[in-house]
Amino acid sequence: MAYLRETATVVAVEPQGEACLLRLASPALAAAVRPFQFLLVRVPGGGFALRRPFSVFDARGEEVEVLIRPVGEGTARLGAVAVGEKLDLLGPLGQTFSPPAEALYVAGGVGVAGLFFAVAEEVRAGRQPELLFGAATEAALYGRGRLETLGVEATYVTEDGSCGERGLATEHLPGAATGQEKLMSAAMAETLPPYARAVVACGPRPMYQALFRSLGEEARLYVVMEERMACGVGACRGCAVPAREPEGGYLAVCQEGPVIEASRLDWLRLAEEV
Amino acid sequence: MNSAVAIRAGGVDLRTPVILASGCAGYGPEWGELVDFAAVGAVVLKGVAREPWLGNPPPRLMETPCGVLNAIGLENVGLDVFLTEKLPAAADLPCAVVANVVGREPEEYREVCAALDGEGRLAALELNVSCPNVRAGGMAFCADADGLREFVARCREVTTKPLWVKLAPMLTDIVPAAKAALAGGAEALTVANTLPAMAVDVRARRPVLGNVYGGLSGPAIRPVTLRLVHRVYDETGAEVIASGGVDGWEAAAAYVLAGARAVQVGTALFDNPALPAEIVAGLEEYIRREMFDDVAALVGKLRSGQV
C-alpha cells in the first residue's frame, strides 16, 4: 500500500466536448500508477467533505491525465481549473489489472477514461488492442482524437449516428450472436456458446447489464466499477457493490476493484439499484 | 510523558489527544503512510460484532453541505476474523488501539467484550450504542437510562479493560444517558455519533441511500456535538472524548475547552489524511500561545460570562 499524496500542477486543459482532459505534472504519481488505478482529487477552494475519484486517463513521463465531465458542483469546479493551478491528489488507488490476451475493450461515453491507459500501454508494448467505443453523440466520444493519434483500432458507435455506426456499443460486438441467431437457438432449445473473447468494459451500469446478458454467464467479462467513495483505501466500506459471494455481501470497489470480474457480482441486486 | 499534548483519557495514555474514529480507519493499517501515526493518540478500529455483518445495500454514501451521510450498516468481519487476522495486523501501529464493539442485543456485546478482554494490544473497548444505521442494537439502548446502566454494567463484569460508551446525539437530554453509562462502570463517554438523517434524489424521486436513512457526520454536526460535550462535562464532570466534525486544531481546541480530554477525527480524514499531524501542531502552538502547561490544563477551561 504505497499510497502517495502529491500536489500537482495543471499543465494543460484540453476541452473534450462537455468534458475536459487535465494534464497534471505529478512526477511521483506518474511513476507509480498502473492501468485501471485511480486517484482521489481534492476539490479546490474548500467546502467539500469528500474528494472525487477519477480514473487515470493516461500517465507518461512526469504527467498524469484525468478526464473530467462536470456532473455536479465538485466536478464543475474541477473542470474549471486553469493552467498553473495546483491540485491535491491521492493515489495510486485500487488494483491494477492485466487483461487477458486479445481482450476486447468496450467503452461507454466518459467510461473511456477507465480504459485509455490500458489500451495505450498495449499499443506502446507493440500490440494492437481493439476498442469498441459507444456514446450518445460524436461530441461524447471523449478522447477520440487521442485514440486516433495513438493508432488504436477503434469502432465508434453513436446513438444518433453522428459518428460511426448507429446504435449502442453493445449491439456491435464483433463476432457476437445476432438477435436472429439468439431467436433461432432459443427456438431449438440450444444454448449459444459464451463469447469467445475476454471483454473489459467501462461505462454506465445499463451497458454492463446488456453485456452480461448478451455475452452469457460463462463469458470472461471484466467491468470497471464506479461507486460513491469516501476513503479510497478500503477503510470505510462506503463504495460497496453487491457480490455473489458471500451471499448478500459486498465488494469494496476501492479495495477489490475497480476492475471486477462479472462472475463475482450479484447482477440481480445490481439491477435493483438502478 | 512530558509532551504538552500527551494526556490520559478514558484510562488510556494518549501520546496526543487525536483519536481516529471507528469506521474511518478500518482495522488500522488501511491508510498506510498517508496518516502520520506519530500524531495519533489512539485508533478505534472498525466495529466488531460476534458474527460477520454484511452491511447495508448501496449507495452507502452521499456528500451533503459540509458533511457526509453514510449508511454502511456496520459491515464487519466478525469476532473470529477480527481476533485471528485484524488485531494482529493492527499490533504494529505506533499508538494505542481500541476496539469498537457492536451488537444486535446486549448479550452479544457482553460476549464480544469477554472475548476481547485477554487481548493485550487493546487499550480499551468502546461500546457503540448509537449507530443510526442498524435497527436493533444501535440507538435504542441510549433512550432508556436504566437499561443503559444495566447494559454497561453487564459488559463491565466480563472485562477489566477501560470501557468507553459512545452515546447517541439524538436524545431529548443526553445527560441521563451519560450518567447511566457512568453508573454502569464506563471510564469515558464518547460524545457522540452521527446524526440520523436522509437525502432525496428529486429527479429519481427516491431516497439517495440504499438504506433510506443514514448518519450525518462532518463539520455540519459540530455545533450540535459541541453543545452535547459541554452538557455532559458540565453536568457529570466525566471524561469525555468528543466525536463530531473535527476538521482542524481549532475544532479540537473548542471541544477541549468545552470539556473533552481527546477528540476523534473521522470524516475529515477522507479529505485530509494529514489532519492528525496538523491538529497536533496547531494545538501545540495554541497551548504555547495561551501559556498553558499542557492540553490537560485546557480541559473545560471556558471562560464564563461576557467579555
XYZ file of C-alpha atoms in Angstrom:
581
model
C 0.000 0.000 0.000
C 2.386 2.639 -1.115
C -0.072 5.469 -1.402
C 1.149 8.937 -2.285
C -0.225 12.379 -1.732
C 1.095 14.824 -4.265
C 0.392 18.424 -5.137
C 0.151 18.507 -8.909
C 0.306 21.496 -11.206
C -2.185 21.806 -14.041
C -0.077 21.838 -17.205
C -2.832 21.844 -19.798
C -6.631 21.849 -20.011
C -7.874 20.288 -23.208
C -11.604 20.634 -23.946
C -13.331 17.365 -24.901
C -16.960 18.162 -25.681
C -18.701 18.721 -22.334
C -15.674 17.287 -20.569
C -12.058 18.292 -20.344
C -8.794 16.459 -20.103
C -6.476 17.794 -17.405
C -2.748 17.224 -17.827
C -1.114 17.330 -14.422
C 2.561 17.497 -13.521
C 2.751 14.885 -10.779
C 6.057 13.019 -11.082
C 5.770 10.603 -8.165
C 2.245 9.504 -9.062
C 3.051 9.316 -12.763
C 5.871 6.908 -11.996
C 3.813 4.753 -9.643
C 0.376 4.472 -11.227
C -0.642 1.484 -13.371
C -3.597 0.994 -15.743
C -7.065 0.925 -14.132
C -5.869 2.561 -10.927
C -7.491 5.794 -9.878
C -6.914 8.993 -7.922
C -8.909 10.869 -5.313
C -8.751 14.554 -6.167
C -9.452 17.261 -3.613
C -11.929 19.824 -4.921
C -10.090 23.154 -4.922
C -11.468 26.066 -2.917
C -12.783 24.034 0.016
C -16.326 23.388 1.192
C -16.465 19.770 0.037
C -16.207 16.940 2.535
C -15.172 14.282 0.044
C -12.559 14.061 -2.678
C -13.672 12.959 -6.120
C -12.460 9.695 -7.650
C -11.084 9.731 -11.215
C -9.530 7.056 -13.375
C -6.049 7.882 -14.533
C -6.719 8.555 -18.217
C -3.046 8.187 -19.050
C 0.348 8.521 -17.378
C 3.598 9.249 -19.154
C 6.886 10.732 -18.036
C 6.120 13.071 -15.161
C 2.481 13.661 -16.027
C -0.869 12.077 -15.292
C -4.116 12.927 -17.040
C -7.683 12.828 -15.787
C -10.851 13.253 -17.820
C -13.424 15.386 -16.034
C -17.043 15.585 -17.068
C -18.997 18.014 -14.877
C -21.936 16.219 -13.244
C -22.205 18.209 -10.014
C -20.738 21.182 -8.207
C -17.463 19.476 -7.314
C -16.714 18.164 -10.787
C -17.771 21.533 -12.241
C -15.194 23.253 -10.083
C -12.535 20.713 -11.037
C -13.415 21.116 -14.707
C -12.935 24.868 -14.421
C -9.338 24.841 -13.163
C -6.793 26.846 -15.120
C -3.252 26.098 -16.218
C -0.856 26.734 -13.357
C -3.345 25.884 -10.594
C -2.479 23.197 -8.051
C -4.496 20.065 -7.310
C -4.115 17.799 -4.274
C -4.041 14.158 -5.395
C -4.123 10.826 -3.529
C -3.126 7.636 -5.284
C -2.484 5.275 -6.861
C -5.675 3.676 -5.527
C -7.316 0.391 -6.426
C -5.764 -2.612 -8.117
C -4.149 -2.653 -11.497
C -5.295 -5.371 -13.878
C -3.760 -7.221 -16.825
C -6.462 -8.040 -19.375
C -6.293 -11.482 -20.978
C -4.615 -11.608 -24.414
C -6.666 -10.146 -27.245
C -9.327 -8.829 -24.937
C -11.929 -6.548 -26.482
C -12.208 -3.179 -24.783
C -15.701 -1.678 -24.634
C -16.081 1.947 -23.587
C -19.312 3.856 -22.995
C -19.060 7.647 -23.054
C -16.886 9.025 -20.282
C -16.022 5.396 -19.444
C -13.209 5.684 -21.967
C -11.285 7.326 -19.136
C -11.111 3.968 -17.359
C -9.691 2.131 -20.364
C -7.461 4.553 -22.272
C -4.353 3.970 -20.131
C -4.584 0.175 -20.544
C -5.214 0.495 -24.289
C -2.324 2.951 -24.663
C 0.030 0.665 -22.730
C -0.849 -2.195 -25.077
C -0.083 -0.015 -28.090
C 3.203 1.092 -26.517
C 4.080 -2.579 -25.997
C 3.614 -3.160 -29.741
C 0.214 -4.853 -29.590
C -2.959 -3.832 -31.417
C -5.787 -3.693 -28.920
C -9.319 -3.444 -30.262
C -11.698 -0.886 -28.828
C -15.451 -0.619 -29.247
C -16.442 2.888 -28.184
C -20.061 3.970 -27.906
C -21.564 7.289 -26.864
C -24.750 9.289 -27.265
C -23.264 11.655 -29.830
C -19.993 12.327 -31.600
C -19.197 15.043 -29.038
C -19.386 12.445 -26.254
C -16.718 10.241 -27.868
C -14.254 11.813 -25.440
C -10.611 11.405 -26.313
C -11.286 10.210 -29.875
C -8.504 12.406 -31.208
C -6.076 10.845 -28.761
C -7.133 7.342 -29.762
C -6.581 8.215 -33.415
C -3.169 9.729 -32.732
C -2.262 6.562 -30.859
C -3.368 4.470 -33.853
C -5.868 2.371 -31.890
C -8.114 0.091 -33.896
C -11.440 1.506 -32.742
C -15.052 1.043 -33.804
C -17.174 4.062 -32.966
C -20.902 3.789 -32.305
C -23.210 6.726 -31.586
C -26.870 6.627 -30.608
C -27.697 9.424 -33.035
C -25.477 8.106 -35.800
C -23.421 11.301 -35.843
C -20.212 9.253 -35.931
C -19.525 5.654 -36.907
C -22.222 3.021 -36.528
C -25.652 3.956 -35.247
C -26.998 2.446 -32.017
C -25.428 1.174 -28.810
C -21.923 -0.251 -28.475
C -23.402 -3.447 -27.075
C -25.256 -4.011 -30.390
C -21.992 -4.001 -32.315
C -19.848 -6.573 -30.550
C -17.644 -8.191 -33.181
C -18.451 -11.872 -33.563
C -21.316 -11.886 -31.041
C -24.535 -13.746 -31.766
C -27.108 -11.597 -33.538
C -30.684 -11.243 -32.388
C -31.705 -13.640 -35.163
C -29.213 -16.281 -34.031
C -30.427 -15.937 -30.450
C -34.032 -16.434 -31.527
C -33.041 -19.487 -33.546
C -31.102 -21.037 -30.678
C -33.974 -20.345 -28.292
C -36.427 -21.970 -30.717
C -34.205 -25.026 -30.903
C -33.686 -25.035 -27.121
C -29.949 -24.594 -27.586
C -27.558 -22.554 -25.523
C -25.262 -20.359 -27.531
C -21.576 -20.750 -26.679
C -20.259 -17.930 -24.495
C -18.496 -15.078 -26.218
C -15.015 -16.326 -27.030
C -13.004 -13.197 -26.276
C -12.454 -11.599 -22.905
C -14.211 -8.242 -22.641
C -13.040 -5.355 -20.480
C -15.725 -2.693 -20.178
C -16.011 0.745 -18.652
C -19.242 2.697 -18.936
C -22.691 3.119 -17.439
C -24.357 0.316 -15.442
C -27.018 -0.394 -18.120
C -24.185 -1.088 -20.555
C -22.769 -3.667 -18.149
C -26.197 -5.265 -17.756
C -26.556 -5.507 -21.547
C -23.076 -7.023 -21.909
C -23.693 -9.529 -19.145
C -26.948 -10.609 -20.795
C -25.652 -10.806 -24.345
C -22.243 -12.389 -23.689
C -23.566 -15.191 -21.498
C -22.789 -16.020 -17.890
C -19.731 -18.057 -18.833
C -18.066 -15.267 -20.787
C -14.949 -13.609 -19.449
C -16.351 -10.169 -18.738
C -14.486 -7.633 -16.589
C -16.166 -4.386 -15.628
C -14.631 -1.216 -14.215
C -16.962 -0.395 -11.328
C -17.782 3.078 -10.103
C -19.474 3.907 -6.802
C -19.704 6.863 -4.434
C -16.470 6.806 -2.461
C -15.024 8.278 0.716
C -11.636 6.892 1.816
C -10.390 5.102 -1.317
C -8.176 2.809 0.767
C -10.585 0.136 1.985
C -11.124 1.636 5.433
C -14.727 2.845 5.342
C -16.564 0.271 3.170
C -18.570 3.065 1.578
C -18.071 2.079 -2.077
C -19.841 -1.268 -1.799
C -21.220 -3.206 -4.762
C -23.291 -6.404 -4.387
C -21.217 -9.574 -4.508
C -22.211 -13.134 -5.341
C -20.019 -14.449 -2.501
C -20.794 -14.298 0.340
C -24.478 -14.310 -0.479
C -25.931 -10.906 0.274
C -22.435 -9.483 0.783
C -20.481 -6.713 -0.884
C -17.162 -5.906 -2.523
C -15.448 -2.567 -1.918
C -14.676 -1.008 -5.293
C -11.606 0.826 -3.968
C -10.067 -2.278 -2.470
C -11.086 -5.194 -4.684
C -11.649 -3.165 -7.834
C -12.078 -1.067 -9.705
C -11.907 -3.955 -12.214
C -14.213 -6.737 -11.057
C -14.912 -9.964 -12.905
C -18.605 -10.096 -13.779
C -18.990 -13.545 -12.239
C -18.167 -12.099 -8.821
C -21.035 -9.590 -8.921
C -24.672 -10.158 -7.977
C -26.396 -8.917 -11.135
C -29.897 -9.226 -9.737
C -29.153 -6.885 -6.865
C -27.197 -4.576 -9.180
C -30.270 -4.299 -11.404
C -32.452 -3.375 -8.419
C -30.169 -0.461 -7.656
C -30.520 1.358 -10.969
C 5.033 11.685 29.119
C 6.353 15.199 29.108
C 4.902 16.352 25.813
C 2.368 19.175 26.115
C -0.139 17.258 24.005
C 0.079 13.929 25.846
C -2.949 13.208 28.005
C -4.594 10.353 29.844
C -8.194 9.853 28.775
C -10.638 7.060 29.422
C -7.998 5.021 31.221
C -5.579 5.183 28.306
C -2.313 7.089 27.985
C -2.525 9.002 24.733
C 0.570 10.472 23.108
C -1.717 13.062 21.541
C -5.405 13.844 22.071
C -6.197 12.913 18.453
C -8.023 9.606 18.040
C -9.064 8.033 14.741
C -12.811 7.410 14.922
C -14.260 3.955 14.439
C -15.335 3.235 10.885
C -12.968 5.729 9.284
C -9.678 3.978 9.878
C -10.664 0.419 9.001
C -8.846 -2.144 11.115
C -5.752 0.014 11.407
C -3.276 -0.378 8.560
C -5.535 0.642 5.643
C -4.387 4.242 5.397
C -0.753 3.173 5.180
C 1.665 6.068 5.259
C -0.945 8.680 4.317
C -1.748 9.100 8.011
C 1.176 10.014 10.268
C 0.530 7.766 13.247
C 3.132 9.625 15.287
C 0.452 12.305 15.647
C -2.257 9.826 16.602
C -3.023 9.036 20.226
C -5.239 6.047 19.515
C -7.080 4.355 16.721
C -10.564 2.976 17.319
C -10.895 0.014 14.991
C -13.928 -0.685 12.866
C -16.791 -2.062 14.952
C -16.712 -5.775 15.647
C -19.759 -7.964 16.207
C -19.934 -11.573 17.341
C -20.657 -12.756 13.794
C -19.745 -11.091 10.472
C -22.207 -8.444 9.267
C -22.658 -7.815 5.552
C -23.743 -4.187 5.823
C -26.367 -2.134 4.020
C -27.231 -2.041 0.310
C -25.594 0.739 -1.726
C -25.485 3.613 -2.253
C -23.960 3.932 1.198
C -22.597 7.454 0.896
C -23.796 10.907 -0.015
C -21.982 14.204 0.325
C -24.091 16.952 1.860
C -23.313 20.599 2.645
C -20.274 20.488 4.950
C -20.843 16.846 5.696
C -21.303 13.266 4.641
C -24.268 10.944 5.017
C -23.391 7.301 5.430
C -25.282 4.085 5.860
C -22.537 1.470 5.877
C -24.525 -0.645 8.326
C -21.549 -1.725 10.445
C -20.256 -4.154 7.839
C -17.610 -6.096 9.734
C -15.632 -9.324 9.635
C -16.946 -10.707 12.917
C -15.101 -11.704 16.075
C -13.174 -14.735 14.759
C -11.519 -12.972 11.830
C -11.037 -9.890 13.990
C -9.028 -11.914 16.502
C -7.060 -14.053 14.053
C -6.356 -11.527 11.276
C -7.276 -7.940 12.001
C -5.986 -7.462 15.536
C -2.553 -8.985 14.775
C -2.276 -6.670 11.763
C -3.006 -3.666 13.979
C -0.403 -4.723 16.548
C 2.417 -2.785 14.923
C 0.617 0.559 14.919
C 2.621 3.063 16.970
C -0.367 4.200 19.036
C -2.982 2.866 21.429
C -5.514 0.511 19.848
C -9.165 0.482 20.920
C -11.807 -1.990 19.773
C -15.330 -0.794 18.984
C -17.972 -3.321 19.971
C -21.334 -3.598 18.211
C -24.212 -5.999 18.507
C -27.899 -6.569 17.984
C -28.621 -7.481 21.585
C -26.919 -6.852 24.929
C -25.720 -10.435 25.317
C -23.820 -10.177 22.059
C -21.862 -7.138 23.279
C -21.057 -8.950 26.509
C -19.718 -11.982 24.656
C -17.524 -9.816 22.415
C -16.228 -7.862 25.428
C -15.389 -11.105 27.203
C -13.568 -12.444 24.151
C -11.528 -9.240 23.797
C -10.639 -8.949 27.473
C -7.479 -11.047 27.153
C -6.116 -9.161 24.137
C -3.085 -7.325 25.447
C -2.860 -4.999 22.456
C -6.258 -3.448 23.202
C -6.057 -0.437 25.488
C -9.824 -0.028 25.843
C -13.187 -1.116 24.477
C -15.642 1.372 23.008
C -19.269 0.245 23.193
C -21.225 1.554 20.230
C -24.773 2.039 21.479
C -25.544 4.773 18.993
C -25.325 3.641 15.388
C -28.252 5.093 13.445
C -27.864 2.531 10.649
C -28.813 -0.708 12.321
C -32.296 -1.427 13.561
C -31.639 -3.201 16.813
C -28.605 -2.644 18.963
C -27.995 0.883 17.808
C -29.513 3.949 19.340
C -32.359 2.182 21.093
C -30.089 1.441 24.074
C -29.475 5.087 24.862
C -33.123 6.052 25.183
C -33.670 4.055 28.377
C -31.304 5.146 31.158
C -31.926 2.158 33.430
C -31.449 -0.220 30.539
C -28.213 1.503 29.538
C -26.792 1.347 33.066
C -27.621 -2.339 33.301
C -26.162 -2.940 29.819
C -22.854 -1.235 30.621
C -22.689 -2.999 33.983
C -23.108 -6.386 32.283
C -20.194 -5.610 29.960
C -18.193 -4.274 32.914
C -18.484 -7.677 34.619
C -16.615 -9.507 31.864
C -13.665 -7.209 31.228
C -11.079 -5.236 33.138
C -10.391 -3.026 30.124
C -11.478 0.593 30.278
C -14.928 0.990 28.731
C -15.795 3.973 26.559
C -19.507 4.281 25.857
C -20.315 6.010 22.569
C -23.568 7.850 23.128
C -26.244 8.864 20.632
C -26.704 12.573 19.900
C -30.448 12.446 19.286
C -31.883 12.233 22.782
C -34.234 14.655 24.477
C -31.438 15.048 27.007
C -28.061 13.337 26.809
C -27.300 13.813 30.497
C -29.379 10.881 31.877
C -27.755 8.565 29.341
C -24.306 9.866 30.285
C -24.995 9.350 33.999
C -26.356 5.876 33.356
C -23.277 4.821 31.392
C -21.030 6.148 34.168
C -23.090 4.391 36.837
C -22.731 1.185 34.839
C -18.960 1.482 35.030
C -17.827 3.434 31.961
C -14.391 5.098 32.221
C -15.224 7.593 29.495
C -18.030 8.730 27.235
C -17.582 9.209 23.529
C -19.851 12.117 22.604
C -21.361 11.475 20.192
C -22.152 9.617 16.960
C -23.554 10.610 13.558
C -26.978 12.289 13.488
C -29.827 10.308 11.880
C -30.536 11.938 8.513
C -31.553 11.350 4.905
C -31.206 12.716 1.380
C -33.624 12.627 -1.551
C -32.828 12.477 -5.247
C -35.654 14.633 -6.589
C -35.066 13.659 -10.213
C -35.375 9.957 -9.448
C -37.925 10.657 -6.669
C -36.045 8.211 -4.472
C -34.076 8.307 -1.248
C -30.391 8.539 -2.164
C -29.200 5.920 0.316
C -29.976 2.259 -0.194
C -30.870 2.135 3.497
C -33.122 5.241 3.125
C -31.756 6.719 6.378
C -28.140 7.305 7.261
C -25.940 9.131 9.718
C -24.706 12.665 9.156
C -21.111 13.495 10.030
C -18.634 16.252 9.294
C -18.437 19.948 10.214
C -22.215 20.233 9.699
C -22.838 18.498 13.036
C -20.027 20.087 15.034
C -22.047 22.827 16.783
C -24.609 20.228 17.861
C -21.975 17.850 19.209
C -20.061 20.681 20.881
C -23.120 21.507 22.951
C -23.539 17.848 23.911
C -19.914 17.616 25.033
C -20.361 20.769 27.099
C -23.600 19.483 28.632
C -22.105 16.133 29.613
C -18.913 17.633 31.030
C -20.795 20.360 32.850
C -23.365 18.036 34.410
C -21.235 14.982 35.146
C -17.561 16.005 35.086
C -16.969 12.769 33.224
C -14.024 12.064 30.969
C -15.398 12.946 27.557
C -13.987 12.019 24.169
C -15.505 14.304 21.569
C -16.526 12.998 18.160
C -18.255 15.193 15.613
C -16.908 17.219 12.721
C -13.359 17.861 13.874
C -11.556 19.209 10.814
C -8.691 21.179 12.312
C -6.943 22.285 15.502
C -9.486 25.000 16.293
C -12.321 22.491 16.334
C -10.207 20.231 18.545
C -9.407 23.128 20.890
C -13.094 24.094 21.057
C -14.007 20.576 22.155
C -11.229 20.511 24.769
C -12.331 23.876 26.152
C -15.886 22.554 26.291
C -14.705 19.632 28.389
C -13.285 16.894 26.147
C -9.964 15.229 27.028
C -9.489 13.952 23.492
C -11.109 14.269 20.081
C -11.908 11.710 17.450
C -11.435 12.512 13.779
C -13.285 10.660 11.040
C -14.937 12.260 8.059
C -12.300 14.977 7.651
C -9.640 12.305 7.244
C -11.078 11.469 3.830
C -10.330 14.953 2.583
C -7.104 15.385 4.507
C -5.240 12.317 5.806
C -2.590 14.650 7.235
C -5.179 16.072 9.635
C -3.884 14.422 12.861
C -0.431 15.952 12.410
C -1.946 19.341 11.569
C -4.181 19.264 14.662
C -1.278 18.356 16.933
C 0.907 21.143 15.509
C -1.942 23.635 15.886
C -2.706 22.574 19.455
C 0.943 22.780 20.492
C 1.136 26.311 19.139
C -2.146 27.269 20.841
C -1.085 25.846 24.212
C 2.172 27.788 23.996
C 0.462 30.996 22.954
C -2.198 30.772 25.659
C 0.510 29.876 28.189
C -0.982 26.631 29.442
C 1.280 23.797 30.600
C -0.363 21.146 28.511
C -3.587 20.050 26.881
C -4.895 18.580 30.141
C -4.801 22.069 31.648
C -7.120 23.297 28.888
C -9.898 20.808 29.540
C -13.118 22.614 30.401
C -11.391 25.998 30.654
C -14.137 28.008 29.002
C -14.433 31.491 30.414
C -17.900 32.281 31.649
C -19.912 35.454 31.310
C -19.458 38.309 28.902
C -16.292 39.884 27.676
